[in-house]
Coordinates of C-alpha atoms in Angstrom, one line a residue:
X35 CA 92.8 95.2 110.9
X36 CA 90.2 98.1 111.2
X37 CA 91.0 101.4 112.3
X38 CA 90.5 102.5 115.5
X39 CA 89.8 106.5 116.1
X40 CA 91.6 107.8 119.4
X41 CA 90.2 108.7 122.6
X42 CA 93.3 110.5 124.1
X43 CA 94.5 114.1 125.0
X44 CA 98.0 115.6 123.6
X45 CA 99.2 118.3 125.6
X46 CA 101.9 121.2 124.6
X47 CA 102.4 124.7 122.8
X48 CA 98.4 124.8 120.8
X49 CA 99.1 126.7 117.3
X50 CA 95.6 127.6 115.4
X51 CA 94.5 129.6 112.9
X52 CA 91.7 131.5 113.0
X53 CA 91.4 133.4 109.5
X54 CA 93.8 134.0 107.1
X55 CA 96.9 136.5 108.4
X56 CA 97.2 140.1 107.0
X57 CA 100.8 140.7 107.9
X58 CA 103.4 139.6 110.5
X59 CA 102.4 140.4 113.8
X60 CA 99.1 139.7 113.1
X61 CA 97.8 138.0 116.6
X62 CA 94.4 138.3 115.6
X63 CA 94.8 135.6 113.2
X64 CA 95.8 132.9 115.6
X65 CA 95.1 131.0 118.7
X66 CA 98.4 130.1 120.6
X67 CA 98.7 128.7 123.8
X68 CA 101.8 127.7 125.6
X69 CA 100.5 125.3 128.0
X70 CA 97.1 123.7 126.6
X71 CA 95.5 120.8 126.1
X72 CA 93.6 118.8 123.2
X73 CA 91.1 116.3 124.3
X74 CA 89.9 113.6 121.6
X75 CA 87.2 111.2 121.8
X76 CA 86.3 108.4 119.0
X77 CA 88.8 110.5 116.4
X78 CA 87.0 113.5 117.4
X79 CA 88.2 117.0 119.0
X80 CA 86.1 117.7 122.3
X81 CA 87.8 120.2 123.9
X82 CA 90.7 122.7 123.7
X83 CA 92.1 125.0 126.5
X84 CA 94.8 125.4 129.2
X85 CA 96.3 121.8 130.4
X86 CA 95.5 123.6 133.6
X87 CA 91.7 123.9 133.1
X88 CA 91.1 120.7 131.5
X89 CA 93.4 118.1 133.1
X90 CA 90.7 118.0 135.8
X91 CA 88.0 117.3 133.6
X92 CA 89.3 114.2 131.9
X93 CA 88.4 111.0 132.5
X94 CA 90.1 108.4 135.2
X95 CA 92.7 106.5 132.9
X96 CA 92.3 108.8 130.1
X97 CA 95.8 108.8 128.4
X98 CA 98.1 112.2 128.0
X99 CA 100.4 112.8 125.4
X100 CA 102.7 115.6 126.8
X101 CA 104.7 117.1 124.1
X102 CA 105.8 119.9 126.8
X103 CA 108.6 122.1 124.3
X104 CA 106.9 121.4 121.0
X105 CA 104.4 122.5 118.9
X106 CA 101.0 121.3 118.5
X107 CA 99.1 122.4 115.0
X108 CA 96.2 120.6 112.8
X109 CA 98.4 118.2 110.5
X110 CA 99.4 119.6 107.3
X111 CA 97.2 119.4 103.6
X112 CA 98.7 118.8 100.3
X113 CA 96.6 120.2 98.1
X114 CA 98.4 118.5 94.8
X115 CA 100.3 115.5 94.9
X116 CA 101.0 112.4 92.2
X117 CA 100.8 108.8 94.0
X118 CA 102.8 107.1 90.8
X119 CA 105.3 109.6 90.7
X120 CA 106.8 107.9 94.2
X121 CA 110.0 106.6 91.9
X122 CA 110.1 109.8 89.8
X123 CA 110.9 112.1 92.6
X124 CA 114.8 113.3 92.5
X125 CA 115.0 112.4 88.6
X126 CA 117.8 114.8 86.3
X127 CA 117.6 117.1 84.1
X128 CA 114.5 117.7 82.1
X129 CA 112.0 120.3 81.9
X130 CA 108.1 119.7 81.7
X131 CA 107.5 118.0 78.5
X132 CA 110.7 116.1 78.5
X133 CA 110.4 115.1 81.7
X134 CA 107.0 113.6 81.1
X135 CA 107.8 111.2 78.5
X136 CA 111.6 110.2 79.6
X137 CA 110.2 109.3 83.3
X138 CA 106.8 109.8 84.3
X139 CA 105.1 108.2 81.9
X140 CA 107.6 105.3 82.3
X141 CA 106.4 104.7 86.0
X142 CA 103.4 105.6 85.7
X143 CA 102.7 102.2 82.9
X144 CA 104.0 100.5 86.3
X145 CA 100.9 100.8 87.9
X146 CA 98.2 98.7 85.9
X147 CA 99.9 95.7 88.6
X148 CA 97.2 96.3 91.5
X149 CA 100.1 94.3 93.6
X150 CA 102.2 97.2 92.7
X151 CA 100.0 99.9 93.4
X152 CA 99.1 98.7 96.7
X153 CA 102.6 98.4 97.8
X154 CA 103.1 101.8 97.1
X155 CA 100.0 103.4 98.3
X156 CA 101.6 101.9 102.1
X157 CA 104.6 103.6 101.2
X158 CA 103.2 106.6 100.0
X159 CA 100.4 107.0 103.3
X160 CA 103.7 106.4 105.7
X161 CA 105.7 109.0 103.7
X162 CA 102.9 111.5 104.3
X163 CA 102.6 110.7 108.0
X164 CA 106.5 110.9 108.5
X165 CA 106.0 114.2 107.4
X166 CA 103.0 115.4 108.9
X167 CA 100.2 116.0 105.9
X168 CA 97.4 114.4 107.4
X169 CA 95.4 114.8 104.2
X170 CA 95.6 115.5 100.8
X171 CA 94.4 115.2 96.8
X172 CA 96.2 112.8 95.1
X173 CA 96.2 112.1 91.4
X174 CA 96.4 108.5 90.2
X175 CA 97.5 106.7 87.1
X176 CA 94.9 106.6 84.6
X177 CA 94.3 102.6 86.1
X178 CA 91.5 102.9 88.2
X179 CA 92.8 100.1 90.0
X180 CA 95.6 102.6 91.3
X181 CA 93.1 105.1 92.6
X182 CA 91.0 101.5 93.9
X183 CA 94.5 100.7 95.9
X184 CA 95.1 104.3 97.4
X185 CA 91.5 104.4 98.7
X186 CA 91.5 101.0 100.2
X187 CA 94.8 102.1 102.5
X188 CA 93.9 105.4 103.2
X189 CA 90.5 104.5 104.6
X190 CA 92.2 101.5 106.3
X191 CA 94.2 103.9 108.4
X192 CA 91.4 106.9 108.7
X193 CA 93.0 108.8 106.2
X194 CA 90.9 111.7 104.6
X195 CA 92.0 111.8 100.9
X196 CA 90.7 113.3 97.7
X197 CA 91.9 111.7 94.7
X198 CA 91.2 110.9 91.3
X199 CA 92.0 108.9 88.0
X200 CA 93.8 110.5 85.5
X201 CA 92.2 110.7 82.5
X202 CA 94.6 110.8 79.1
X203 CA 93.3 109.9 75.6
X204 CA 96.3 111.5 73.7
X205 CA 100.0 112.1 73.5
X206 CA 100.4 109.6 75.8
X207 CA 102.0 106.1 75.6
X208 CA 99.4 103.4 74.2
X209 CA 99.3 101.5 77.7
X210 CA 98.9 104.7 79.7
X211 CA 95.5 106.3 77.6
X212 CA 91.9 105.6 78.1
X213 CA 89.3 107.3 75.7
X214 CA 86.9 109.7 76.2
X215 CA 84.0 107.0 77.1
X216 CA 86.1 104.4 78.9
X217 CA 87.3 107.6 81.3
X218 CA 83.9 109.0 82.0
X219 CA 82.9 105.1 82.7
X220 CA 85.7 104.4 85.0
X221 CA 85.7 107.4 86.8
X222 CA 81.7 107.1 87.4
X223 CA 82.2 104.2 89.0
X224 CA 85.3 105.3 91.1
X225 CA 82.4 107.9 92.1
X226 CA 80.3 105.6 93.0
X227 CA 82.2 103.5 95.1
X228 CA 83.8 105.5 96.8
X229 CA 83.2 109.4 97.3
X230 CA 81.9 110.1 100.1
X231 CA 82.7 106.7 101.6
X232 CA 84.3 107.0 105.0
X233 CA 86.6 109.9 105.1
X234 CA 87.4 109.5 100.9
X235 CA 86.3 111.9 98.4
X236 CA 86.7 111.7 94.6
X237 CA 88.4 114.1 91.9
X238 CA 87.3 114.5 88.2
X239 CA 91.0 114.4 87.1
X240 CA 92.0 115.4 83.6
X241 CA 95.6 115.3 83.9
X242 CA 95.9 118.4 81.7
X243 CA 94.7 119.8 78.4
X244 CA 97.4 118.3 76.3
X245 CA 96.3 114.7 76.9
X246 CA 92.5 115.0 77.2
X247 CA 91.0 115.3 73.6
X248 CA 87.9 118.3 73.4
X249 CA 85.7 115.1 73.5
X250 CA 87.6 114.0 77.0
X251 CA 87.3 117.0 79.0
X252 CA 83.3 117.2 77.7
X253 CA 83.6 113.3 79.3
X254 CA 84.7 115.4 82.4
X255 CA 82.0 118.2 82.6
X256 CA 79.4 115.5 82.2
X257 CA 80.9 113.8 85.4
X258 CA 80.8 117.1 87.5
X259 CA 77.5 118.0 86.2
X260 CA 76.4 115.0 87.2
X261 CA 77.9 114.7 90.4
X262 CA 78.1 117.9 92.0
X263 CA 80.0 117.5 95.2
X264 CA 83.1 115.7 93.7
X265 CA 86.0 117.8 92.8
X266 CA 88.1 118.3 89.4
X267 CA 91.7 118.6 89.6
X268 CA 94.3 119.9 87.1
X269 CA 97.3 121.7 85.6
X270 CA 97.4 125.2 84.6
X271 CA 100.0 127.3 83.0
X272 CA 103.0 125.4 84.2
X273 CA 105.5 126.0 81.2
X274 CA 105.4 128.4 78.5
X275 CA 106.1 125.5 75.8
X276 CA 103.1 123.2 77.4
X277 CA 101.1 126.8 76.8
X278 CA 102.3 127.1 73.1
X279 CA 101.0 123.1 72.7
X280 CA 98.1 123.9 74.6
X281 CA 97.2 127.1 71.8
X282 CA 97.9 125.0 68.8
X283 CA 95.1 122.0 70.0
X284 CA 93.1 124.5 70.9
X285 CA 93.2 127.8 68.8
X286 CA 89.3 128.7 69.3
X287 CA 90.4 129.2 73.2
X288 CA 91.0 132.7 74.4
X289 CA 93.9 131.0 76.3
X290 CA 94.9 128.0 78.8
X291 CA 92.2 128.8 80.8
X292 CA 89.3 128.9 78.2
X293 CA 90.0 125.5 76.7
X294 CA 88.6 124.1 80.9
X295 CA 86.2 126.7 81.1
X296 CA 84.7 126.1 77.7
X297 CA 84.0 122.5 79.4
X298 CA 82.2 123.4 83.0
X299 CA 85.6 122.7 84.7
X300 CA 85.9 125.7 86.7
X301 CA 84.2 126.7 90.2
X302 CA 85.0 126.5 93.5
X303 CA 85.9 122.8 93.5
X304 CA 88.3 123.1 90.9
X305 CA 92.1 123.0 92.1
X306 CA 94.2 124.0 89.5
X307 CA 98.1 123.2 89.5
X308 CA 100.9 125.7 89.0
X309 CA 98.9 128.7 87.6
X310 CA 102.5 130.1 86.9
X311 CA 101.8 132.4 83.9
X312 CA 98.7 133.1 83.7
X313 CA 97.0 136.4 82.0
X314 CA 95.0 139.6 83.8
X315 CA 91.5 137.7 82.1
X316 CA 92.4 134.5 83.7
X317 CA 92.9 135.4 87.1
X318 CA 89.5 137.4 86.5
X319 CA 87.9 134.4 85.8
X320 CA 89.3 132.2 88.4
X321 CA 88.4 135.0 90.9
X322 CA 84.0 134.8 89.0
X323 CA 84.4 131.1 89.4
X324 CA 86.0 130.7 93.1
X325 CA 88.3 128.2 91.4
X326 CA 91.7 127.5 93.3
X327 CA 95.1 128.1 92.0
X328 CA 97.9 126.0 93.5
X329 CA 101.3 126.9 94.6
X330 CA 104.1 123.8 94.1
X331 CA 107.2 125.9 94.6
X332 CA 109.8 122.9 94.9
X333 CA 108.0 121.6 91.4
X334 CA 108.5 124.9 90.0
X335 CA 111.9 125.4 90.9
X336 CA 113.2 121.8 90.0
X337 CA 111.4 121.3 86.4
X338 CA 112.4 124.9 85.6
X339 CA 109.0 126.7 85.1
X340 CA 108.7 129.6 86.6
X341 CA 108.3 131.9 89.7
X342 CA 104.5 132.0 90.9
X343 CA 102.9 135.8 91.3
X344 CA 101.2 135.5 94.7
X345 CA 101.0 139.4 94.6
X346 CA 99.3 139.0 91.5
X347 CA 96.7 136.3 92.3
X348 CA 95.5 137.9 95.7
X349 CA 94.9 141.3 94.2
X350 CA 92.3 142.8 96.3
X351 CA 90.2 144.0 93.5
X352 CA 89.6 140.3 92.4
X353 CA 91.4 137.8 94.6
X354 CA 92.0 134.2 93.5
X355 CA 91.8 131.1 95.7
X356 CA 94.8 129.5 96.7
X357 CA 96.1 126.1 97.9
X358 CA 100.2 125.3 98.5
X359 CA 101.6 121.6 97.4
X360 CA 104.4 119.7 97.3
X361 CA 103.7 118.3 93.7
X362 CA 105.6 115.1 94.3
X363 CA 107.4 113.7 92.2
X364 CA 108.1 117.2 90.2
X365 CA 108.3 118.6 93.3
X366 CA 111.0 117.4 95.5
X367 CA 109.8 116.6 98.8
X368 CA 107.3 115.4 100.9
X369 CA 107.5 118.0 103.6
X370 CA 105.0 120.7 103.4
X371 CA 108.0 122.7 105.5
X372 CA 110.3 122.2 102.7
X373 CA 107.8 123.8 100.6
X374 CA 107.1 126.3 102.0
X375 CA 110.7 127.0 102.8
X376 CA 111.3 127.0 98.9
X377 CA 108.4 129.1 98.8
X378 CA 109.4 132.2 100.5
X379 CA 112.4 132.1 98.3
X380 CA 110.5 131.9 95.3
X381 CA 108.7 135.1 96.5
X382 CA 111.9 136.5 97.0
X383 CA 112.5 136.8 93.7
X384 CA 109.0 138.0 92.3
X385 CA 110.2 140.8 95.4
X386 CA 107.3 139.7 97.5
X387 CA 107.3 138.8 101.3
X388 CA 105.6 135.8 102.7
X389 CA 105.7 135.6 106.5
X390 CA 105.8 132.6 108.5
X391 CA 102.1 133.0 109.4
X392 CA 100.4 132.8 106.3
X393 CA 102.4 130.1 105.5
X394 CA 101.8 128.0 108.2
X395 CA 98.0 129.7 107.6
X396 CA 98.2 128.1 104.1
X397 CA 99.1 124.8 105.1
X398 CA 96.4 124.1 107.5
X399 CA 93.3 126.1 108.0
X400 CA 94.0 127.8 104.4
X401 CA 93.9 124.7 102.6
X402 CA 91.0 123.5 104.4
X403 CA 89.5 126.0 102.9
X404 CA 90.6 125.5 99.6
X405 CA 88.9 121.8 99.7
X406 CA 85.7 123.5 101.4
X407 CA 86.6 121.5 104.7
X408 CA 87.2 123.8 107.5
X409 CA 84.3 122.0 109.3
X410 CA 86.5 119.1 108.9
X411 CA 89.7 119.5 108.8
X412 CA 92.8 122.7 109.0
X413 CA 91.8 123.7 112.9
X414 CA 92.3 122.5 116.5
X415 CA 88.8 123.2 117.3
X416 CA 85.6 120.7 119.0
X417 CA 84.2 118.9 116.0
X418 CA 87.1 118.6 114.4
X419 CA 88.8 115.7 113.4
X420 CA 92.0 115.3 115.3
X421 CA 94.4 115.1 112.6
X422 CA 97.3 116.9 114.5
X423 CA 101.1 116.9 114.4
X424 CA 103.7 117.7 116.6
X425 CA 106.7 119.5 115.7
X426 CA 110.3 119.9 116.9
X427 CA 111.7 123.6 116.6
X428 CA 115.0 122.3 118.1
X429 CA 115.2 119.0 116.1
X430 CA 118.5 119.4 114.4
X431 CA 121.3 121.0 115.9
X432 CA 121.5 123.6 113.2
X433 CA 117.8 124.5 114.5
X434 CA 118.5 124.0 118.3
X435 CA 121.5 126.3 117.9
X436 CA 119.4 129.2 116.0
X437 CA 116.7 129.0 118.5
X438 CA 118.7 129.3 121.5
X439 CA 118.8 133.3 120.6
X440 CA 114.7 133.4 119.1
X441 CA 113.2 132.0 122.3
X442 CA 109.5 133.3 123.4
X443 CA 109.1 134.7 119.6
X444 CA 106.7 132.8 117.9
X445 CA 107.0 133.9 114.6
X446 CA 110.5 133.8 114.7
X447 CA 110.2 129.9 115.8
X448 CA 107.8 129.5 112.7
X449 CA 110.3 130.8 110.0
X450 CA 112.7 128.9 111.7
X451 CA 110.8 125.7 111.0
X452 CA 109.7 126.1 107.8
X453 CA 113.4 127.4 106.5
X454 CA 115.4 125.0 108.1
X455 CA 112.8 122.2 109.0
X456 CA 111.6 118.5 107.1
X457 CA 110.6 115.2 108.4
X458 CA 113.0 115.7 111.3
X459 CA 111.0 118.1 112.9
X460 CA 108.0 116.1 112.6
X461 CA 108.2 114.5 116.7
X462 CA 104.6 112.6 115.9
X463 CA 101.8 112.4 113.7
X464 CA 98.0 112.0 114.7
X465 CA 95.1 110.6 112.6
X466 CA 92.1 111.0 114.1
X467 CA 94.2 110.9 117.8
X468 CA 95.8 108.2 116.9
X469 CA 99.5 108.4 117.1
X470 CA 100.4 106.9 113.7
X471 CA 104.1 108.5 113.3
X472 CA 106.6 109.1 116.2
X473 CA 110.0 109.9 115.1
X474 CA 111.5 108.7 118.5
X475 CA 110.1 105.6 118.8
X476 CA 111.3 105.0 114.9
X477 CA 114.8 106.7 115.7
X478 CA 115.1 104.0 118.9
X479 CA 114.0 100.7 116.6
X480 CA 116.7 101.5 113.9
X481 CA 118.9 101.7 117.0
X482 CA 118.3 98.8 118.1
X483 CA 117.9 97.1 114.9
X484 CA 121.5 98.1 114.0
X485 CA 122.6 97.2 117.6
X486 CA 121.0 93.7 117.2
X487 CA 122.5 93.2 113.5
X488 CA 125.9 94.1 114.9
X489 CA 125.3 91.3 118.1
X490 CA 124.1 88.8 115.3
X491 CA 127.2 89.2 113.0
X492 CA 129.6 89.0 116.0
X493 CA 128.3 85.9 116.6
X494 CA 128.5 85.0 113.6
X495 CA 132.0 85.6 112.7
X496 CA 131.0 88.4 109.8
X497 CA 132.1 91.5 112.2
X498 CA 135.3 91.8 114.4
X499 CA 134.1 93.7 118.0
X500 CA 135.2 97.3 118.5
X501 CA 137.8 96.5 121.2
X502 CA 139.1 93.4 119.2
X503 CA 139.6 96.2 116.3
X504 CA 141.5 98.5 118.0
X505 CA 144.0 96.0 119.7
X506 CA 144.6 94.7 116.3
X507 CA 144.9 98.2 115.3
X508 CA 147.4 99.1 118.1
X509 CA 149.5 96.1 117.8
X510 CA 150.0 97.3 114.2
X511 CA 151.3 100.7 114.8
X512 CA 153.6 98.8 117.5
X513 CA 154.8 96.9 114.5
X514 CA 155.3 99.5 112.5
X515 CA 157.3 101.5 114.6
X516 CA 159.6 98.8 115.7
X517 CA 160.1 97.8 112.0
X518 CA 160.8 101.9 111.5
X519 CA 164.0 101.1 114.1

């Protein structure tokens, strides 16, 4: 079945941002307000304000969501995510290269079965949406029936994805590498089927210098060269051992960096992974060439690879770009709250603060701008599309419990969910205003599934009622205490 954009209108607590936040307390940076309104026609935002103002404008019939304690913000961006790496997530002990070859490349053979791959781009699409990204770039196996599969869903359900198959012609399993002229062809065709169609674009996506031969990542240059408004996604400076391999295949490179840069792979469509450890010339360069470096904390923190500089990169004299991920399945977690969360503490300990606003800056409007999309995407502003999500500041009772003594302070709320929230603060999800996540609803089925379950094995013999249970339980004490006598 086709998807269908929303005409609707959600009303509650509006959260925007307007430019990137210098400090806390920055109110300049945001639009809040506590009672307004979002109206949405064909997938589109037409008008945001006071409920007060606007509820008289709308059209007879027209339905309201009314979300009337929660808040209302454009639905979250993941900047950097794997689609294989579903079954990798949560796996023990290893650190980059090790974990490469003892899991991911495993699963990641997995998904030459199209069958596969489309069961698991549904899984991955509703795993988003239960967590509120509403878009994101996506790296694929290096089948480009895997990156066919993940297109055909998102667009199905109006998602807006970038994403891209990985391109590997060494130190790789034999089933999971391409060479440098089957990549280029594959991913040309990718291209031209589907960037730019619907709400899909496409990333040139060496998976990272290790894997991609000199003749490879000249495959990828030609691609961008050729097709200027794609992207080109990759990692960077993850691990210092991945940097020693990276040094020995490459010596004539200055560093990491050099070996992309020596191929046309950097500029302001390039989003590069991790960016952990990375030299004074490189974040130079990055900063000449616009090119994006991208913050996956929970990654970081799980494979053991280090603490990103933040400080560092947005150096005033020469800023660098940047994007925040979740990295799944390195990373461990689909919730851009979670990230984040694990990203203040990784601040922390580089002795740097990160306030509630730019994160929640970072993972709307500022990763809009990352991708170039602001005109798109990151805002609750007319023209936009209305990818929204609605979130629950009291939606565990650890949360409810801290917020009773934070009420009325914004920024207080906003730590609060990003320290202590996940999926369970997500109340709904929107694509293009249409509702395609709602906690409650999903919290009442499984209810009721269970409930109907339990009826079913009653009837059937396989479950003893409650009452039934406790009688029998009774009578047995009885027993027991006469037998005491």
């Amino acid at each position: 079945m086709a998807f269908t954009p929303g005409t609707t209108a959600l009303r509650g607590r509006l959260l925007t941002f307007l430019r990137a936040p210098q400090g806390p307390g920055d109110r300049d940076s945001y639009r809040y307000i506590s009672d307004g309104l979002v109206v949405v026609t064909a997938g589109r935002i037409t008008a945001v304000g006071n409920a007060s103002d606007l509820l008289p404008t709308l059209p007879a019939g027209m339905a309201v969501d009314h979300y009337p304690d929660s808040l209302i913000l454009p639905g979250f961006i993941d900047t950097h995510i794997h689609f294989p790496q579903t079954q990798v997530i949560a796996s023990y002990g290893a650190q980059l290269m090790e974990w490469l070859e003892k899991y991911t490349f495993i699963e990641e053979q997995r998904y030459a079965d199209h069958a596969h791959a489309s069961r698991n781009a549904r899984f991955f699409l509703d795993e988003l949406a239960r967590n509120g990204t509403t878009s994101a770039v996506v790296y694929g196996s290096v089948h480009p029936g895997s990156v066919k599969a993940l297109f055909t869903e998102a667009e199905a359900r109006g998602v807006g994805l970038v994403a891209g198959k990985v391109m590997m012609d060494r130190h790789a399993p034999t089933a999971l590498t391409d060479t440098a002229q089957t990549s280029y062809d594959h991913s040309k065709a990718l291209i031209g089927a589907w960037h730019g169609v619907g709400r899909q674009r496409y990333a040139v996506t060496p998976r990272f210098a290790i894997t991609s031969t000199p003749e490879q990542l000249e495959a990828a240059g030609a691609l961008l060269r050729e097709h200027p408004g794609v992207y080109m996604q990759t990692h960077l400076s993850e691990n210092h051992e991945e940097i020693r391999q990276v040094a020995r295949l490459y010596p004539e490179a200055t560093d990491y960096l050099d070996v992309y840069d020596r191929f046309g792979l950097l500029g302001d469509r390039s989003l590069f992974g991790h960016c952990i450890h990375l030299s004074e010339r490189e974040m130079a360069r990055m900063h000449e060439t616009a090119s994006v470096a991208v913050f996956c904390p929970t990654s970081n923190l799980f494979i053991g690879s280090g603490l990103f500089d933040r400080a560092a990169l947005e150096n005033p004299a020469r800023p660098v770009r940047l994007g925040l991920a979740t990295d799944v399945g390195g990373g461990t977690s689909y919730s851009l709250l979670r990230t984040a969360g694990e990203g203040y503490k990784v601040l922390q300990l580089r002795g740097q603060s990160w306030p509630a606003l730019a994160a929640f800056d970072l993972m709307t409007r500022g990763n809009a701008a990352a991708l170039g999309l602001t005109e798109e995407i990151g805002q609750i502003a007319p023209g936009r599309y209305a990818d929204l999500v609605v979130l629950d500041p009291s939606a565990t009772p650890a949360m409810a419990h801290r917020r009773d003594v934070i009420q009325g302070d914004l920024e207080e709320e906003l730590f609060l969910l990003m320290t202590l929230g996940d999926d369970r603060a997500v109340r709904a999800t929107y694509i293009q205003g249409q509702r395609v996540h709602d906690r409650d609803a999903v919290i009442a089925d499984t209810v009721a599934l269970g409930i109907q379950r339990g009826l079913a094995d009653i009837a059937t013999g396989r479950l003893v009622p409650h009452d039934e249970a406790m009688d029998e339980l009774d009578a047995s004490i009885e027993q027991a205490v006469r037998d005491s006598h």
